[in-house]
Coordinates of C-alpha atoms and ligand atoms in Angstrom, one line a residue:
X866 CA -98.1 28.3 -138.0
X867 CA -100.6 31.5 -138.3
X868 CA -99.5 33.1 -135.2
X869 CA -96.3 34.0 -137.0
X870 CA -97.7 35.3 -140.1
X871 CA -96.9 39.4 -141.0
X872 CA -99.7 41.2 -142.2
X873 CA -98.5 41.5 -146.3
X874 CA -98.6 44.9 -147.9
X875 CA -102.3 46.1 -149.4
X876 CA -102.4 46.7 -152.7
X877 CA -102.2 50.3 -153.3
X878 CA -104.8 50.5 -155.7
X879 CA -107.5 48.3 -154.7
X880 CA -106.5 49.6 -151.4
X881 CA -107.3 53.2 -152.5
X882 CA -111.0 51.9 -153.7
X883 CA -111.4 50.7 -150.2
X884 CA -110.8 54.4 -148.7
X885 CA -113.2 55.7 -151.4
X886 CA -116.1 53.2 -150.6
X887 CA -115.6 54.4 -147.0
X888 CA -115.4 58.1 -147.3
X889 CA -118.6 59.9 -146.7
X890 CA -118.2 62.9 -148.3
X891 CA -121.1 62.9 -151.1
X892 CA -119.0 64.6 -153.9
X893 CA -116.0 62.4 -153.8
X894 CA -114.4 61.3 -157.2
X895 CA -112.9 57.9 -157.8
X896 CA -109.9 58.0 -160.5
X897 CA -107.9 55.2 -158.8
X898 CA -109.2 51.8 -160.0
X899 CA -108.9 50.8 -163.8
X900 CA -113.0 50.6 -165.0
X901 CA -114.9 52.0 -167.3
X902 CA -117.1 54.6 -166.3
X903 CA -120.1 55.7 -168.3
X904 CA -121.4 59.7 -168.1
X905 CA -123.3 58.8 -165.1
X906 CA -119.9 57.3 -163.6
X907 CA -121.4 53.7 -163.6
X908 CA -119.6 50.7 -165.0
X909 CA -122.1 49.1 -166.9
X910 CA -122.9 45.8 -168.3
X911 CA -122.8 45.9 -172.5
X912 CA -126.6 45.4 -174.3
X913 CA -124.3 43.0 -176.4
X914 CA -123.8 41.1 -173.0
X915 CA -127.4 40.8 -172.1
X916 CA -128.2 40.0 -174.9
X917 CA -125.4 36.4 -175.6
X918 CA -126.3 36.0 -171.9
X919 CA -130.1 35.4 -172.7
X920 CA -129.2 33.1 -175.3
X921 CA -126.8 31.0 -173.1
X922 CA -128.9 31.0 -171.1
X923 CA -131.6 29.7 -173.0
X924 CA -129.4 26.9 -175.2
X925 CA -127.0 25.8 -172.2
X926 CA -127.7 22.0 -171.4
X927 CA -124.5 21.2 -169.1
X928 CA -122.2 22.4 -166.7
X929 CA -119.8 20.0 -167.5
X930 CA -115.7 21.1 -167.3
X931 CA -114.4 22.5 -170.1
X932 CA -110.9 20.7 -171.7
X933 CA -108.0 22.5 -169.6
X934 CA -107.3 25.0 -172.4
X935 CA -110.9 26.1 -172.8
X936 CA -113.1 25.3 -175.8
X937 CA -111.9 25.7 -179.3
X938 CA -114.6 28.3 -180.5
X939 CA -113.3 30.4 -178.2
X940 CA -109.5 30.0 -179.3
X941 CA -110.9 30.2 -182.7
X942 CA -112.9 33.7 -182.3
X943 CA -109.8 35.2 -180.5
X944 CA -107.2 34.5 -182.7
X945 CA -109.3 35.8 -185.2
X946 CA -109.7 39.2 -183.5
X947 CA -105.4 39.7 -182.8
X948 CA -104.7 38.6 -186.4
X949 CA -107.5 39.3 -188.6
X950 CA -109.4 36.8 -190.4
X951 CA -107.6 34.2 -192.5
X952 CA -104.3 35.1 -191.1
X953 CA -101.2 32.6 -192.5
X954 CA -100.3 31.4 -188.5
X955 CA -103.7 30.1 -188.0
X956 CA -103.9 28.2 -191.4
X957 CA -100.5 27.0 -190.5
X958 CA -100.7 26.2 -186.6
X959 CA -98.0 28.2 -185.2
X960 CA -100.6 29.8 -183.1
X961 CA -102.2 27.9 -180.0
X962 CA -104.5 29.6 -177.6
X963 CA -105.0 28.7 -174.0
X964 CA -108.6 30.3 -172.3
X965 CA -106.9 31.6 -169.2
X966 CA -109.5 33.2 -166.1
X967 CA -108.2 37.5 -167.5
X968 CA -105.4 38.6 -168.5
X969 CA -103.9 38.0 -165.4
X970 CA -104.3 34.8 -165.3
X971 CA -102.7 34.4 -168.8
X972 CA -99.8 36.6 -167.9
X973 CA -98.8 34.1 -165.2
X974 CA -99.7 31.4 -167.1
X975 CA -97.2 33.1 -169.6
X976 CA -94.8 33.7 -166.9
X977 CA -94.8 29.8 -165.4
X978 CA -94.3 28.6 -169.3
X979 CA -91.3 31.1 -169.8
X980 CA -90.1 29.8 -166.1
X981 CA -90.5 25.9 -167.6
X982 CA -88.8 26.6 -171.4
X983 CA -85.8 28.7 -169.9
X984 CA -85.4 28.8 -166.1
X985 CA -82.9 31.4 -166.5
X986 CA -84.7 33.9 -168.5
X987 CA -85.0 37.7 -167.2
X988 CA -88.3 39.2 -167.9
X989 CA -87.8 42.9 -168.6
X990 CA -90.5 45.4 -167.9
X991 CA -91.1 48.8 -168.7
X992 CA -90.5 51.7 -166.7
X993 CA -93.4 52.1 -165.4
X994 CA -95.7 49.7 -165.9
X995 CA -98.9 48.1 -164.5
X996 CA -97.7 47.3 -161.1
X997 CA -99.2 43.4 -161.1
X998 CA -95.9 42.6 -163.9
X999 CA -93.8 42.3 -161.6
X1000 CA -95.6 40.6 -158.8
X1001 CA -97.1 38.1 -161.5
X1002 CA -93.3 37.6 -162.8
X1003 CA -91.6 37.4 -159.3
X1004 CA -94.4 34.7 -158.2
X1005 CA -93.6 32.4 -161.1
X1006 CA -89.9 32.5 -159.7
X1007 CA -88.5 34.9 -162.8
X1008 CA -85.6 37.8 -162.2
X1009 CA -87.5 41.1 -163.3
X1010 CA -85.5 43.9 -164.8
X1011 CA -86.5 47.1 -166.5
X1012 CA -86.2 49.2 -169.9
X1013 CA -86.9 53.1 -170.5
X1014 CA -90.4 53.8 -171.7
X1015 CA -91.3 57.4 -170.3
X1016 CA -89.9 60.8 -171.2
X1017 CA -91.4 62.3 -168.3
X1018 CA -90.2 66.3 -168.8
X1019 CA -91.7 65.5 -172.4
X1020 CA -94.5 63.5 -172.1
X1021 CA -93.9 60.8 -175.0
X1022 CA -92.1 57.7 -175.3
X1023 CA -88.4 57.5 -174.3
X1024 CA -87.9 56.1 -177.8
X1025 CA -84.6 55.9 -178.2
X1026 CA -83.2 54.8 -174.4
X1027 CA -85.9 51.9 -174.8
X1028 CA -84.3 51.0 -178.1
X1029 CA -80.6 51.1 -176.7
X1030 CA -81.8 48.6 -174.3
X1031 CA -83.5 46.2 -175.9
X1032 CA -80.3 46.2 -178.5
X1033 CA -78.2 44.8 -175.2
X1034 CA -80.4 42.2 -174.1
X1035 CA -79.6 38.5 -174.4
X1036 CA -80.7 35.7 -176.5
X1037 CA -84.0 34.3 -174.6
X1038 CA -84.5 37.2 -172.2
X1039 CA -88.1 38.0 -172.2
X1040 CA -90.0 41.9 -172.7
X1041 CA -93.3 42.4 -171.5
X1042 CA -94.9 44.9 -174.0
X1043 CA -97.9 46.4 -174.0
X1044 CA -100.2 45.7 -177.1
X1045 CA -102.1 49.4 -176.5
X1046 CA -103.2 51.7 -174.3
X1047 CA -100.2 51.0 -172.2
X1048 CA -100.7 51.3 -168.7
X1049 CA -100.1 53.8 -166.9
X1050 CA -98.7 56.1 -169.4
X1051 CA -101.4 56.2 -172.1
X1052 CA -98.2 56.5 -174.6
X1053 CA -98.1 54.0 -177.3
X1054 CA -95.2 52.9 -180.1
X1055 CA -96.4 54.6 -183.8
X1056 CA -96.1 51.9 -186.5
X1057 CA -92.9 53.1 -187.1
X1058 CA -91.5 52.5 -183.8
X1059 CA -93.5 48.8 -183.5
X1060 CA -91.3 48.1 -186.4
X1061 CA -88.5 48.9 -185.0
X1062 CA -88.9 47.2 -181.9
X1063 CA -89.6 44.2 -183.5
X1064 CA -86.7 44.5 -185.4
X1065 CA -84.2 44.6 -182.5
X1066 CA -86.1 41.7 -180.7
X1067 CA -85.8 39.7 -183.6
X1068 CA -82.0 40.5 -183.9
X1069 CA -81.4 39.6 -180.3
X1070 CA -83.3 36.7 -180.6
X1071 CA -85.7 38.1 -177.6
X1072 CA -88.9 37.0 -176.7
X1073 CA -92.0 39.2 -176.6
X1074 CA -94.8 39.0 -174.3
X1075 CA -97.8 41.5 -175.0
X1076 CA -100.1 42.4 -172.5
X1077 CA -102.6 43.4 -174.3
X1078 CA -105.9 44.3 -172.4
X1079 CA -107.6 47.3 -174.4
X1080 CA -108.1 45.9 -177.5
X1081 CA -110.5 48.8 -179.2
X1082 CA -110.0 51.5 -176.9
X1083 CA -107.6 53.3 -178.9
X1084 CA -108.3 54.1 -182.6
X1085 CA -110.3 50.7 -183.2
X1086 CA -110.6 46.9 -182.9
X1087 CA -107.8 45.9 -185.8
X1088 CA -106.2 49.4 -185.8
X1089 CA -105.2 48.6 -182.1
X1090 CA -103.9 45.3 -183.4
X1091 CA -101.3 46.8 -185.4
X1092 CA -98.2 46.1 -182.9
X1093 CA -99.3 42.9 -182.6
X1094 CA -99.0 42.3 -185.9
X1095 CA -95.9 44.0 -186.7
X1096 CA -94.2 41.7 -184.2
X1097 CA -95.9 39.0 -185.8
X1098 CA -94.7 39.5 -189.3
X1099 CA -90.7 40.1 -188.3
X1100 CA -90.7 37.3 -185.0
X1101 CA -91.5 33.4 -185.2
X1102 CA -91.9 33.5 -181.8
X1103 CA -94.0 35.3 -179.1
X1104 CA -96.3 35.2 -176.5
X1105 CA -99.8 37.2 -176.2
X1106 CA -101.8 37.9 -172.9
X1107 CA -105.4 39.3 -173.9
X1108 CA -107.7 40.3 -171.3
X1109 CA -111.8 40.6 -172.2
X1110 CA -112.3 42.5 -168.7
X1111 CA -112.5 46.1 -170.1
X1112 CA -113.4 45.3 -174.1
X1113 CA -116.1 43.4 -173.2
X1114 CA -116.5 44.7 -169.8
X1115 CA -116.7 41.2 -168.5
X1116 CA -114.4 42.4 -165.0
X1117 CA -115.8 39.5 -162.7
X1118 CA -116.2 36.7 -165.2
X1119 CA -112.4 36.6 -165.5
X1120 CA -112.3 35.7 -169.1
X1121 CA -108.9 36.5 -171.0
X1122 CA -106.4 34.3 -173.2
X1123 CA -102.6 33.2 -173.7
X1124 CA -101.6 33.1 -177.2
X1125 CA -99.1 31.6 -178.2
X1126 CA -96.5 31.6 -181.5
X1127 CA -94.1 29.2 -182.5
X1128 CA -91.6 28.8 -185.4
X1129 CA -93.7 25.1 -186.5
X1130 CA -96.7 23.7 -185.7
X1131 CA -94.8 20.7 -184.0
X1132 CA -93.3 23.2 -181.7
X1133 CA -96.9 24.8 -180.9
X1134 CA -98.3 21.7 -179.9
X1135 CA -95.2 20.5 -177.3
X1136 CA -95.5 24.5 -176.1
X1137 CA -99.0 23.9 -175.8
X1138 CA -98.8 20.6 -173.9
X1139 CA -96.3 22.4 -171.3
X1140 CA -98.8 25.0 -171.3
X1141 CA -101.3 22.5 -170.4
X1142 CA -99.3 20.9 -167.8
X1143 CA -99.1 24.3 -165.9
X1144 CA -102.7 25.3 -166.2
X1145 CA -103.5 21.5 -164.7
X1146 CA -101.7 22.3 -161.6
X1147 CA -102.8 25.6 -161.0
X1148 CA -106.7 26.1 -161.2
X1149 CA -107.0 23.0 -163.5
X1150 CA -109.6 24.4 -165.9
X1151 CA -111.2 27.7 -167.2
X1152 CA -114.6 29.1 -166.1
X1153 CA -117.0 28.8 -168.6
X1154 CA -119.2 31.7 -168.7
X1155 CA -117.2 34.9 -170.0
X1156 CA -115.4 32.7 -172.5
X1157 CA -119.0 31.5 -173.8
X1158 CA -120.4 35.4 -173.9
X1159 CA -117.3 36.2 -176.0
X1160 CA -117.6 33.5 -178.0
X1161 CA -121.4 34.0 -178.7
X1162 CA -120.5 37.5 -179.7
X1163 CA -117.7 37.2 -182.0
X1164 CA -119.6 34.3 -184.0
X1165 CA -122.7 36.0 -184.7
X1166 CA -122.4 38.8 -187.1
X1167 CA -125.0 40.5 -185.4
X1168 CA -124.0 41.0 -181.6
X1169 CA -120.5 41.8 -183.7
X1170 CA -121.5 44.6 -184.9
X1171 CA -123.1 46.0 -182.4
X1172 CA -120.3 45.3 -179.9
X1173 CA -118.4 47.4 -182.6
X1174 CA -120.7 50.5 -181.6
X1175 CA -120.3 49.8 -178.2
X1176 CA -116.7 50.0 -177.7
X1177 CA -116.9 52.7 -180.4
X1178 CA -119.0 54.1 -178.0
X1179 CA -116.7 53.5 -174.6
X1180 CA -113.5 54.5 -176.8
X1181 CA -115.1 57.7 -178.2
X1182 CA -116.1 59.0 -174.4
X1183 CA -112.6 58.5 -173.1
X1184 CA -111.3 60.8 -176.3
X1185 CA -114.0 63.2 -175.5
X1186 CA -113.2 63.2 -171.6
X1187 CA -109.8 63.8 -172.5
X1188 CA -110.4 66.9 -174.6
X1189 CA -112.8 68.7 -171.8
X1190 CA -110.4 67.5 -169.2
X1191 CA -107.7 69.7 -171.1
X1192 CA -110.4 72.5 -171.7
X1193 CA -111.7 72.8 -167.9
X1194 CA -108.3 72.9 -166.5
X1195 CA -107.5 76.1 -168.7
X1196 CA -111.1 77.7 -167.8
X1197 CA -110.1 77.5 -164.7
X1198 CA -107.2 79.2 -164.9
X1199 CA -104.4 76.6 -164.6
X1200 CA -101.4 77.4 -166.8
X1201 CA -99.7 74.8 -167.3
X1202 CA -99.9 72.7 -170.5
X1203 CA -102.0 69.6 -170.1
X1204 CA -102.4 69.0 -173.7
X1205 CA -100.2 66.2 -173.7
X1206 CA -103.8 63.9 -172.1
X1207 CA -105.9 64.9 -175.3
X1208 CA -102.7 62.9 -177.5
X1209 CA -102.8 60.0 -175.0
X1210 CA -105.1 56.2 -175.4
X1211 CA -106.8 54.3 -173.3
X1212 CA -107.8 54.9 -169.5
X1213 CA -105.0 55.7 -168.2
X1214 CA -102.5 59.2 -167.9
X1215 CA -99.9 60.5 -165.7
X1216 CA -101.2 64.3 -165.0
X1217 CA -97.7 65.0 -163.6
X1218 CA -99.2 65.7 -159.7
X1219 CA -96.7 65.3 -157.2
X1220 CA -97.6 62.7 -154.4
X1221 CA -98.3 65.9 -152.0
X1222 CA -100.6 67.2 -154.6
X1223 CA -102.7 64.3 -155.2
X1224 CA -102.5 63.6 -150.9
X1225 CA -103.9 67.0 -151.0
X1226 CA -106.9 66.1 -153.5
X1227 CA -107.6 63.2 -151.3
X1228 CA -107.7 65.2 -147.9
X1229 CA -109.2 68.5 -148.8
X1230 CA -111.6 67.3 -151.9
X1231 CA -112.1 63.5 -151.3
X1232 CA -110.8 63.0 -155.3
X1233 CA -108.9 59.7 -155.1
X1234 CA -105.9 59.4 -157.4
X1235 CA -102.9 57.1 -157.1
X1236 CA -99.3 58.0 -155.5
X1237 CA -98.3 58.0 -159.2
X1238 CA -100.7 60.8 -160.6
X1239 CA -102.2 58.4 -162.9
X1240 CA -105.5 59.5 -163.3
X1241 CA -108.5 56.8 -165.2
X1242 CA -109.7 59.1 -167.3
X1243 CA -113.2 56.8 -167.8
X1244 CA -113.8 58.5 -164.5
X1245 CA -114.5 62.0 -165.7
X1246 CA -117.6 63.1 -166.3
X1247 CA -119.4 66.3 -167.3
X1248 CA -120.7 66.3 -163.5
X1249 CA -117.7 65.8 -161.8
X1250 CA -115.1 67.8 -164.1
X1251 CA -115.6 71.4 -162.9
X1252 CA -115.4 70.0 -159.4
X1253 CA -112.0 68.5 -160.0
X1254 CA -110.8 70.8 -162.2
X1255 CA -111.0 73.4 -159.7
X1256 CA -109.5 71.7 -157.3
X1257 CA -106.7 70.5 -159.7
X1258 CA -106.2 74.4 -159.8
X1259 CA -106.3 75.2 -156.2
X1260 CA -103.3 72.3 -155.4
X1261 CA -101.2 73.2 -158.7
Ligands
PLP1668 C1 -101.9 46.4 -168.6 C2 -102.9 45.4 -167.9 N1 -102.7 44.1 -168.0 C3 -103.5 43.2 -167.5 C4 -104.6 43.6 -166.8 C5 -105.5 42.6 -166.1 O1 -106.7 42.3 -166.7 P1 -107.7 41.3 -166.0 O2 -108.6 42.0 -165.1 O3 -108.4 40.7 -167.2 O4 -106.9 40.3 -165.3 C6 -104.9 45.0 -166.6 C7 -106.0 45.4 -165.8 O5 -106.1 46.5 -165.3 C8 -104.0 45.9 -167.2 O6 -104.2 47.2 -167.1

C-alpha cells in the first residue's frame, strides 16, 4: 500500500523554518514562523510559567485522564477571560467549553461539530487568512468559500466588500472570524465595524466561529475581547476557538479551547454531548499540563497579575518594533510609505514585497519571509533591524 503513496506538499511555513535551521550564514533573520521573539530573538518561557509549573509540580498526586472535555477549572477560568467576570451566559449556561490540545485542535473540533449539526454548511473564510482554515475545514469534510477582508492598494480592511458578502450568505453558513490580531493582515474590525458585522450575521441567521489566538496582544486582555463580545450581545449562537500558544507562550503543551454558545442551556448541553462524541473519537481526551498552568494562573490573583505585565510586556515590544521598523526603513533611504505597520496588531503584517523581492532577501541576505510578504514582526530586533532594513532597501 506504501509503495504508491505521493510525497504530500510541505507546509510552506514550517517548511521555510526548515531552510532557516539549515542555512549557515551567521546573520540570517527568521520572520517566517508565528513566535514570539524577545530583544535577544529568543522565545522564551513566561516567569509566570515557571513559577505555576513549580507548584504543579509540587501538589500533583495523579496522572490520571482528565473527563474528555477537560477539567472544569479550566473551562471556568477561560470563559471568564473571553466574557469578563460574572457575564449573564455563564450564570445562565448558554456557554459550554471543551479543553481542546491549541487552537487548532479546537478549530477542528469546531469544524467536525459544524460538519455533525449541518452537513451542508459552507464555512466562509477571509481573504487571506491563516493558511491552516482551510486545510482544518476541508479535513472535517466542509465546502470552504471566501469573503473580502484586505484593501491591499490601501492597507486597511475591505470594509464594505466584506459587508456585502456576509449580507448574501445563507441561513446556517458558517464565518471564520478572527477575534484579533488577525492573521496575516494585522488589520482588525474597530468597534463600530464588530457591530456591524454582528448585525448582518445575526440577520442572516449565520454562524460565527472566532479564531481567536492573541488574546492581549493588541491593546489589552479585555480590550482585545471586545468583538467577541459584540457578537455576543447581538448573536445567541456562536462558536469560539482560543488558543494559549502565544498568550501564555505555552506553543508545545498544546493547550487551547472551543467555546461554545447556544440560544438555552438545554441546547448547550446536547451541543456539548455532540461535542463530546467527536473529541472521543478523535484523540479521546485533553493533555493535562498546559491546561493546569493556565488554570493555576488565572485562579491565583497573584501569578494574574503578573502574567498581565508580561503580556503587557510581549504586546508593548511588538508596538515598539513596529515603530523602529517604520523609522529604519526611512533612515535608510526607502521612500515608500510603510506607516501603515506602526497602525497594525499583533505579529503579523503584509510589507507589500513581491515574491521576487522576498526570494531575493532569502538568496542574497539569508532573511526568511513568506511567499506572501508577511513579515512576524516579534522577529525584529534592535540587532537585526539595520541589517534588514538595508537590505529591504537594496531589493525595493
Ligand atoms: C489565526 C490563528 N489561529 C490558530 C492558530 C493555532 O494556534 P495553536 O498553535 O494553539 O494551534 C494560529 C497560530 O499560528 C493562528 O495564527
Amino acid at each position: 500500500m506504501f509503495d504508491r503513496v505521493e510525497m504530500a506538499p510541505p507546509d510552506p511555513i514550517l517548511g521555510l523554518e526548515e531552510a532557516f535551521k539549515r542555512d549557515p550564514n551567521p546573520a540570517k533573520i527568521n520572520l517566517a514562523a508565528g513566535v514570539y521573539k524577545d530583544p535577544d530573538g529568543n522565545t522564551p518561557i513566561l516567569g509566570v510559567v515557571k513559577r505555576a509549573e513549580e507548584q504543579i509540580l509540587h501538589d500533583e498526586t495523579s496522572k490520571s485522564y482528565l473527563g474528555i472535555v477537560g477539567a472544569p477549572e479550566y473551562a471556568a477560568v477561560i470563559q471568564e477571560l473571553l466574557f469578563g467576570a460574572n457575564h449573564a451566559l455563564v450564570s445562565s449556561g448558554r456557554a459550554v467549553t471543551a479543553h481542546a490540545p491549541g487552537g487548532t485542535g479546537a478549530l477542528r473540533v469546531a469544524a467536525e461539530f459544524i460538519k455533525k449539526a449541518n452537513p451542508s454548511a459552507r464555512v466562509w473564510l477571509s481573504q487571506p487568512t491563516w493558511p491552516n482554515h482551510a486545510n482544518v475545514m476541508r479535513a472535517a469534510g466542509l465546502a470552504v468559500e471566501t469573503y473580502p477582508y484586505f484593501d491591499a492598494p490601501a492597507n486597511r480592511l475591505a470594509f464594505d466588500a466584506l459587508l456585502e458578502t456576509l449580507a448574501q450568505l445563507p441561513e446556517g453558513d458558517v464565518v471564520v472570524l478572527h477575534g484579533g490580531c488577525h492573521n496575516p493582515t494585522g488589520i482588525d474590525p474597530s468597534p463600530d465595524q464588530w457591530a456591524a458585522i454582528a448585525d448582518v450575521l445575526a440577520a442572516r441567521r449565520a454562524l460565527p466561529l472566532v479564531d481567536f489566538a492573541y488574546q492581549g496582544f493588541a491593546e489589552g486582555i479585555d480590550e482585545d475581547a471586545a468583538g467577541v463580545r459584540a457578537l455576543c450581545d447581538r448573536m445567541s449562537e456562536l462558536l469560539i476557538a482560543t488558543s494559549y500558544s502565544k498568550n501564555f507562550g505555552l506553543y508545545n503543551e498544546r493547550v487551547g479551547a472551543l467555546t461554545l454558545v447556544a440560544a438555552s442551556q438545554a441546547a448547550a448541553e446536547a451541543a456539548l454531548s455532540q461535542i463530546k462524541s467527536i473529541i472521543r473519537a478523535n484523540y479521546s481526551n485533553p493533555p493535562a499540563h498546559g491546561a493546569k498552568i493556565v488554570t493555576t494562573i488565572l485562579r491565583s490573583p497573584e501569578l494574574r497579575a503578573d502574567w498581565e505585565i508580561e503580556v503587557a510586556g510581549m504586546r508593548g515590544r511588538i508596538h515598539q518594533m513596529r515603530r523602529r521598523f517604520v523609522q529604519e526603513l526611512a533612515a535608510h533611504g526607502v521612500e515608500r510609505d510603510f506607516s501603515f505597520i506602526e497602525r497594525q496588531y499583533g505579529m503579523f503584517s503584509f510589507t507589500g514585497l513581491t515574491k521576487d523581492q522576498v526570494h531575493a532577501l532569502r538568496d542574497r541576505y539569508a532573511i526568511y519571509i513568506v511567499d506572501s510578504g508577511r513579515i512576524n514582526v516579534a522577529g525584529l530586533t534592535e540587532a537585526n533591524l539595520p541589517i534588514l532594513c538595508a537590505a529591504i532597501a537594496s531589493v525595493l
